[in-house]
Short mmCIF file of C-alpha atoms and ligand atoms in Angstrom, two decimals:
data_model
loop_
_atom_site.label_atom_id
_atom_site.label_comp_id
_atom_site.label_asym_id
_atom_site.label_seq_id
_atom_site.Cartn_x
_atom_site.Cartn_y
_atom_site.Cartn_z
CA UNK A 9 -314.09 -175.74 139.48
CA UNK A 10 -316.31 -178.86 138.95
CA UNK A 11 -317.69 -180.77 142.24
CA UNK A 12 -320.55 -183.47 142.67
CA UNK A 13 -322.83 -184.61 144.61
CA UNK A 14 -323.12 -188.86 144.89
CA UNK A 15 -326.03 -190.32 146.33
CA UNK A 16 -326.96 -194.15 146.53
CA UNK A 17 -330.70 -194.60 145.58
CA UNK A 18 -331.07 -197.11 148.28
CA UNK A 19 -333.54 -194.72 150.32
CA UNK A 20 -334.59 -191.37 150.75
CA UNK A 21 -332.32 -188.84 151.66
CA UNK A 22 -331.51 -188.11 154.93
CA UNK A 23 -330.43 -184.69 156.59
CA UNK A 24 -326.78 -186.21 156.63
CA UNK A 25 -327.58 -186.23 152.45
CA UNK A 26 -328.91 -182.72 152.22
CA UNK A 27 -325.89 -181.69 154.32
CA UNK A 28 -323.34 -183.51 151.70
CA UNK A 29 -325.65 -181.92 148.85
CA UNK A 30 -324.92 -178.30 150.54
CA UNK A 31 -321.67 -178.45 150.96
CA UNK A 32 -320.64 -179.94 147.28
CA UNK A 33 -323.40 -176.72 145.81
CA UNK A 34 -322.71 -174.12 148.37
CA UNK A 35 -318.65 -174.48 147.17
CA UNK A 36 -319.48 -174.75 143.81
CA UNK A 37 -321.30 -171.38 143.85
CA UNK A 38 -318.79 -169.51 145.96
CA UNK A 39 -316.29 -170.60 143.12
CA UNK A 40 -318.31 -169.77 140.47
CA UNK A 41 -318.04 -173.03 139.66
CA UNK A 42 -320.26 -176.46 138.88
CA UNK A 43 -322.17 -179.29 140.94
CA UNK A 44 -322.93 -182.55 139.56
CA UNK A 45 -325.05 -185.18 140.47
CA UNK A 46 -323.80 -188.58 139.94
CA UNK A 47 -326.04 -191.76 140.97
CA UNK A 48 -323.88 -194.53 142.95
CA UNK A 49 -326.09 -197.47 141.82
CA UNK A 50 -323.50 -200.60 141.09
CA UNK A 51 -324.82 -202.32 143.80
CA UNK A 52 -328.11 -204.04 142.14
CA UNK A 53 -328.97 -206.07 145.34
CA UNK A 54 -330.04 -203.07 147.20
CA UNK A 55 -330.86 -200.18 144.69
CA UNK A 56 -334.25 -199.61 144.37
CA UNK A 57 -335.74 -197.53 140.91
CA UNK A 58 -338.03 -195.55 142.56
CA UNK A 59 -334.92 -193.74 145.04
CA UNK A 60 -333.87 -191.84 141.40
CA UNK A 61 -336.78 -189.71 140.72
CA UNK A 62 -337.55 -189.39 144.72
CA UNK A 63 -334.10 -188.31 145.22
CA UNK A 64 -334.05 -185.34 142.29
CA UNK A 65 -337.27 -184.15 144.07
CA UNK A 66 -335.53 -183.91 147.54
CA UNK A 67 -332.96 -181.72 146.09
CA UNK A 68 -334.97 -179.75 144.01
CA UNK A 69 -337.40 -179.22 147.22
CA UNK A 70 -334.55 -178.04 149.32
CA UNK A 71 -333.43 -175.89 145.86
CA UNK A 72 -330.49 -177.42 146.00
CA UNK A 73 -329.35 -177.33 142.12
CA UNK A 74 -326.96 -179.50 139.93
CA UNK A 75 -325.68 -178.86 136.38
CA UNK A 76 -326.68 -181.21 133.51
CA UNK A 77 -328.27 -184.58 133.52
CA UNK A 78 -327.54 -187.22 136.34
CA UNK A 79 -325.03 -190.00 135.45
CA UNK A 80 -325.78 -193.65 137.31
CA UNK A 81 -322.69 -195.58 137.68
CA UNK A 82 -325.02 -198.42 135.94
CA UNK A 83 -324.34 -197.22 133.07
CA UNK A 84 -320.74 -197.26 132.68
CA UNK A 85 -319.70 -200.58 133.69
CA UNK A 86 -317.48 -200.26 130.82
CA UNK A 87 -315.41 -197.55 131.77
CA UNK A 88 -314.70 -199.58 134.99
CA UNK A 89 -313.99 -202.58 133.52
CA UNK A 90 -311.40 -200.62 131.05
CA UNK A 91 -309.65 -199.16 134.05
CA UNK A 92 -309.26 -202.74 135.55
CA UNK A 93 -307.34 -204.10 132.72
CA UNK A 94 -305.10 -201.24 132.97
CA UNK A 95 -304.65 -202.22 136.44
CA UNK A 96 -304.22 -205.83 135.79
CA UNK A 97 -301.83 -205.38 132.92
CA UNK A 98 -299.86 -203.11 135.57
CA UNK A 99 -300.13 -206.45 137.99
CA UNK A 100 -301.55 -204.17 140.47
CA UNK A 101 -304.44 -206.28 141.22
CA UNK A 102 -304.76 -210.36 142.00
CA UNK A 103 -307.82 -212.62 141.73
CA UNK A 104 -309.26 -213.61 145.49
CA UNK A 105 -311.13 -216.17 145.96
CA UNK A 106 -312.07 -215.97 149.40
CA UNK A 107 -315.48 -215.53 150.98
CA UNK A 108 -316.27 -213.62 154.00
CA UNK A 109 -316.01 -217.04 156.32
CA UNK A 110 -312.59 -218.17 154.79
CA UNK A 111 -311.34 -214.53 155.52
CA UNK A 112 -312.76 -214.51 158.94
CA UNK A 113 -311.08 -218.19 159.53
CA UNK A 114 -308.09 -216.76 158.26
CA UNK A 115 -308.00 -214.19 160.64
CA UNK A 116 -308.86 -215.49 163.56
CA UNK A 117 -305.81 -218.04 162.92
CA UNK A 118 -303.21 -215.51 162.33
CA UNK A 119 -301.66 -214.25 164.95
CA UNK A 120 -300.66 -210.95 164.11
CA UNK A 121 -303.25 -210.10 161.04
CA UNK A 122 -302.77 -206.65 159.66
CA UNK A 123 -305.29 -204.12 161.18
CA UNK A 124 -306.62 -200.55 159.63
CA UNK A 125 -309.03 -197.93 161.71
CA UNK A 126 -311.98 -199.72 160.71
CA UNK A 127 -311.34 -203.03 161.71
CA UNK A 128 -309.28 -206.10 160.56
CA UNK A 129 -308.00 -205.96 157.02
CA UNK A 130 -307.91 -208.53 154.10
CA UNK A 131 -305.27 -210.97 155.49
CA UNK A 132 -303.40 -211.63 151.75
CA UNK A 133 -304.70 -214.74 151.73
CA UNK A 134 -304.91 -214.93 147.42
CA UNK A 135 -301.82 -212.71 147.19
CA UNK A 136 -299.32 -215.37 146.72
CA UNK A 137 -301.13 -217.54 144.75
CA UNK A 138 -299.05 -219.09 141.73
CA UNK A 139 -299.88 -217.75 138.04
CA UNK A 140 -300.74 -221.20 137.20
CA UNK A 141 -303.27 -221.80 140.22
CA UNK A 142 -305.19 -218.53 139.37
CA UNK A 143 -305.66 -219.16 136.03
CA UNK A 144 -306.19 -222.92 136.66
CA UNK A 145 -308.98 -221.30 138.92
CA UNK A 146 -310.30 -218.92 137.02
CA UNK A 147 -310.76 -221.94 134.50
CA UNK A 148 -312.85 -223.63 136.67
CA UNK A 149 -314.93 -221.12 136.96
CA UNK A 150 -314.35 -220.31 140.58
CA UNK A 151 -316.45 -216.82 141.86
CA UNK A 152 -313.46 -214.29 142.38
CA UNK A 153 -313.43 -210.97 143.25
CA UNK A 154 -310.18 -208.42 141.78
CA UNK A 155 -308.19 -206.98 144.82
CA UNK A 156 -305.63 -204.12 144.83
CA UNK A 157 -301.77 -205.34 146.02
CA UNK A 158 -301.71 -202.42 148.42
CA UNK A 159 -298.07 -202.86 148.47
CA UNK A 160 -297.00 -203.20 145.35
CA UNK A 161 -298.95 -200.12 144.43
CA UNK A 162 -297.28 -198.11 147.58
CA UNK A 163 -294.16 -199.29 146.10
CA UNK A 164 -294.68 -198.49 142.79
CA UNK A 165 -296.30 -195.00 143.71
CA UNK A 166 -293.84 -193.68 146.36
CA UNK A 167 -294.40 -191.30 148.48
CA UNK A 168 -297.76 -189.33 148.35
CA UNK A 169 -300.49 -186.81 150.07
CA UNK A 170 -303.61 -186.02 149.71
CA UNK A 171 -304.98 -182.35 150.22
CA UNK A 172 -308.05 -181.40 152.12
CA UNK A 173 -309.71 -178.34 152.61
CA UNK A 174 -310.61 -179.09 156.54
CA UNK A 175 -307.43 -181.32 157.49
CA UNK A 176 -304.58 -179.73 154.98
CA UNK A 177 -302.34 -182.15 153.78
CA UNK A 178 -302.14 -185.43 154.58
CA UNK A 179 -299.47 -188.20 153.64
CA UNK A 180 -301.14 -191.45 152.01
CA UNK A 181 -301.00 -194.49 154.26
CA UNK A 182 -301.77 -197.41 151.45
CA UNK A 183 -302.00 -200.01 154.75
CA UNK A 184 -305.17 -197.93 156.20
CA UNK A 185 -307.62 -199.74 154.20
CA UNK A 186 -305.09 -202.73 152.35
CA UNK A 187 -305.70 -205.38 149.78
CA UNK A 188 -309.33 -203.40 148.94
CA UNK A 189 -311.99 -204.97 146.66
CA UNK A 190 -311.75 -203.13 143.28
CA UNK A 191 -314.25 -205.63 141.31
CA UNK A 192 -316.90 -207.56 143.08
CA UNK A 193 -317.76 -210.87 142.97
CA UNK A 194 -321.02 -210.37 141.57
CA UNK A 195 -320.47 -206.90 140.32
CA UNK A 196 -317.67 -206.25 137.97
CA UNK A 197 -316.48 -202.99 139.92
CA UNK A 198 -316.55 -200.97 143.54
CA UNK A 199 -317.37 -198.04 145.18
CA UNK A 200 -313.41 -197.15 145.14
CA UNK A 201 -312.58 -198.00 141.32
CA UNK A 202 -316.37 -196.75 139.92
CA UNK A 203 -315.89 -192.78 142.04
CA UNK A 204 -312.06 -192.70 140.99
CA UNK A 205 -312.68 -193.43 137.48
CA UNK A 206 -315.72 -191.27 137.37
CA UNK A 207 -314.24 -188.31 139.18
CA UNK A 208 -311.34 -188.44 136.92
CA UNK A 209 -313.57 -188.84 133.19
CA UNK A 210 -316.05 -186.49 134.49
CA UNK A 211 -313.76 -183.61 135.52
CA UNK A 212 -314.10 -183.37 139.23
CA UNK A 213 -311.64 -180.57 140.72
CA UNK A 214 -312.93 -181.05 144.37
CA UNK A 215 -313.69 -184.05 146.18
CA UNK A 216 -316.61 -183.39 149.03
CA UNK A 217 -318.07 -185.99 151.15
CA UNK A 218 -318.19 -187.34 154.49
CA UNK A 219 -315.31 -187.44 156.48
CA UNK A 220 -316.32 -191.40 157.21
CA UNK A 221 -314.71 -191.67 153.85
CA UNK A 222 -311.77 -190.15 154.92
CA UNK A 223 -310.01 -193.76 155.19
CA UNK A 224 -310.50 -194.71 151.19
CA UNK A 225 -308.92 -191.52 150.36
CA UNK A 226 -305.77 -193.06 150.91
CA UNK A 227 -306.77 -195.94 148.28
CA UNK A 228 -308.02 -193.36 145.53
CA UNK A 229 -304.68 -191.38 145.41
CA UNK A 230 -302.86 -194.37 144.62
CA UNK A 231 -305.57 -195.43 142.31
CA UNK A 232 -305.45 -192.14 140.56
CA UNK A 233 -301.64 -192.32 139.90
CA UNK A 234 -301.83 -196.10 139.03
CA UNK A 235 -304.27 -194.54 136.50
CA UNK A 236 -302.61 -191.14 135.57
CA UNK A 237 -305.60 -189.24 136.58
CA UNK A 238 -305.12 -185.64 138.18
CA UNK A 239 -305.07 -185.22 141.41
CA UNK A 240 -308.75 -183.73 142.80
CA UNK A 241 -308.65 -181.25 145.83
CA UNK A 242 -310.78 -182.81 148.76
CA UNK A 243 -313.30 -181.78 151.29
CA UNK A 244 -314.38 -184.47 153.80
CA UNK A 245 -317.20 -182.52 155.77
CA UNK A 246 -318.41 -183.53 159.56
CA UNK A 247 -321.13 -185.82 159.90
CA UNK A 248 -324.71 -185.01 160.92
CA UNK A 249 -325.87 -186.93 163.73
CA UNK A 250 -328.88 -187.97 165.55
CA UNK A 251 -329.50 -186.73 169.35
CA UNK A 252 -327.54 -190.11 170.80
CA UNK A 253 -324.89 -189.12 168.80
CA UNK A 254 -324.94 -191.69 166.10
CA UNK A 255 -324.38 -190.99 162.27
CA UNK A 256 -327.48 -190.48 160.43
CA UNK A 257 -328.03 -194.19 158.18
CA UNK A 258 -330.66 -194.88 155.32
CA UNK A 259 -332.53 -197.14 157.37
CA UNK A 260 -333.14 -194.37 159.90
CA UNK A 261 -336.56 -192.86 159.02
CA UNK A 262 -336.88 -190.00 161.22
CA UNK A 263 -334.63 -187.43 160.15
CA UNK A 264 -335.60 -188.31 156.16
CA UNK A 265 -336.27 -185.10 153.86
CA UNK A 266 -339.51 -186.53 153.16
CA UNK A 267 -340.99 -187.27 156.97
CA UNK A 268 -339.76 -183.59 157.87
CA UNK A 269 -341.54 -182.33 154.79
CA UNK A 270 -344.74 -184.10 155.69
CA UNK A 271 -344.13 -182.93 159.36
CA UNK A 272 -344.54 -179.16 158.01
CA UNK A 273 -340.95 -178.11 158.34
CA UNK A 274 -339.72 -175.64 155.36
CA UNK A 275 -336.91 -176.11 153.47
CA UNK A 276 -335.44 -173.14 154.59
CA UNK A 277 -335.68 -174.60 158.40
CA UNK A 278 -334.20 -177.67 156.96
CA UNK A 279 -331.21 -176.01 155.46
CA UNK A 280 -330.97 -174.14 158.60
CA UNK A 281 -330.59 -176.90 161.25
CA UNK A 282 -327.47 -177.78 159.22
CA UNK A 283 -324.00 -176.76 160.21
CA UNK A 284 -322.74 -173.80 158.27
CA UNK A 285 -320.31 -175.19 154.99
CA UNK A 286 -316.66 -174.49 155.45
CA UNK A 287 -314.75 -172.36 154.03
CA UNK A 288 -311.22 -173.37 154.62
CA UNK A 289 -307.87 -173.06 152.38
CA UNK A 290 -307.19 -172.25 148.84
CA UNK A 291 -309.13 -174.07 145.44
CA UNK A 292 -307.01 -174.66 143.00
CA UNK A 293 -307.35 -176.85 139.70
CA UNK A 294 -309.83 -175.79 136.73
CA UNK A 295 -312.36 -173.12 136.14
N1 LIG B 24 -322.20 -192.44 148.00
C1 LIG B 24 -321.34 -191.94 149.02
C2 LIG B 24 -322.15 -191.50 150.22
O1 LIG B 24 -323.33 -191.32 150.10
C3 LIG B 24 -320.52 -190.77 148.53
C4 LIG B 24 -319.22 -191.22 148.04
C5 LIG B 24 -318.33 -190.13 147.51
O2 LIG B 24 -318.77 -188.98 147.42
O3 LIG B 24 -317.21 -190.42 147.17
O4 LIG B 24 -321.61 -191.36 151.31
#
């Protein structure tokens, strides 16, 4: 049983971090099994070097463990860019062009533009663009970003779940999230190709994070069979939250590892204002 831990070094971490860091450890112990740690650092514009080192001391002050060296997503741009060809050879991604005001426009024109939980989705502006006028384009050297056809790959896929520890099983809905970003403009991945590929190569039987994640779920499963990559088990814990109620964010200072150190607090208090890690259903999948 193999799990991880996957941090952005964009800040210090936060009680809603040493929560996520308990849970992925706490199951990989009561499995006899392994955490890794895995740095989520594609995006260059707000990454900031000193957040690596900071972070490892966090977890080892909490004693909060991981197995092996740290991987950074920085380094394997690669392996990302090798799973988008597959994709694009599939034709299960299109070029898109579009900015954030031409999408906006867009969508403020239609009249019935597709909607997921979080908001309006990617309208499909670039998905019925000629092969001729992408590549024409792409010639030009227009900025694009690479897109999943949702509905092509629902198509293709068929019918599928996803199984989580808290929830049980759950049949994927490729329209909760849509036409998602898989490569960046500016950045030649995303968060939902870089943790699906990496999961996959590195091994990952069980999938923990927040349940705010819940919603791309639904994109990795098909990514993982557009892929052939197993199929991890998942774990998408609560959220820690401040005393209004809100989710815990980087920018929030108060409720940082590092201010409650300084304030005097223990790591054993720390660990201890945290919900207790649950324990629900069966793990199944590697050793
Ligand atoms: N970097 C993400 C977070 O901090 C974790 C993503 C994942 O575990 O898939 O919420």
């Amino acid at each position: 049983m193999l799990t991880r831990f996957a941090p952005s070094p964009t800040g210090r971490l936060h009680l809603g971090h040493a929560y996520a860091a308990l849970v992925a450890r706490e199951l990989a112990d009561r499995n006899h099994g392994a955490c890794l740690l895995r740095f989520e650092d594609i995006d260059h514009t707000r990454v900031r070097p000193e957040f690596y080192a900071l972070i490892e001391e966090d977890l080892q002050w909490l004693g909060l463990t991981w197995e092996g060296a740290a991987l950074r997503q920085s380094d394997r741009l690669e392996n990302y860019t090798r799973a988008l060809d597959r994709l694009r050879d599939r034709e299960m991604i299109y070029p898109c062009f579009c900015n954030r005001r031409t999408i906006e426009d867009e969508i403020a024109r239609m009249t019935n533009a597709p909607h997921g939980p979080e908001g309006p989705l990617y309208p499909g502006t670039c998905r019925g663009l000629s092969d001729d006028e992408r590549a024409a384009r792409i010639a030009q050297g227009q900025p694009h970003a690479w897109r999943l056809d949702s509905t092509r790959a629902a198509q293709s896929c068929g019918e599928l779940t996803f199984h989580d520890l808290r929830c049980g099983t759950r049949p994927v809905m490729p329209g909760e999230l849509g036409d998602v970003v898989l490569a960046r403009r500016d950045i030649a991945t995303s968060y939902h190709l870089a943790v699906v590929v990496d999961d996959a190569e590195q091994g990952i039987t069980l999938v923990t994070r927040g349940e705010d994640l819940l919603p791309s779920t639904h994109v990795h499963r098909l990514l993982q069979i557009l892929l052939e990559y197993p199929e991890p088990q998942y774990l998408h814990h609560e959220l820690i939250r401040d005393e209004t109620g809100k989710r815990l964010a980087t920018r929030d200072h108060a409720l940082t590892l590092a201010t409650l150190r300084e304030s005097g607090m223990s790591a054993e208090a720390v660990l201890d204002r945290l919900p207790s890690v649950p324990c629900h259903g069966k793990l199944t999948g590697g050793t």
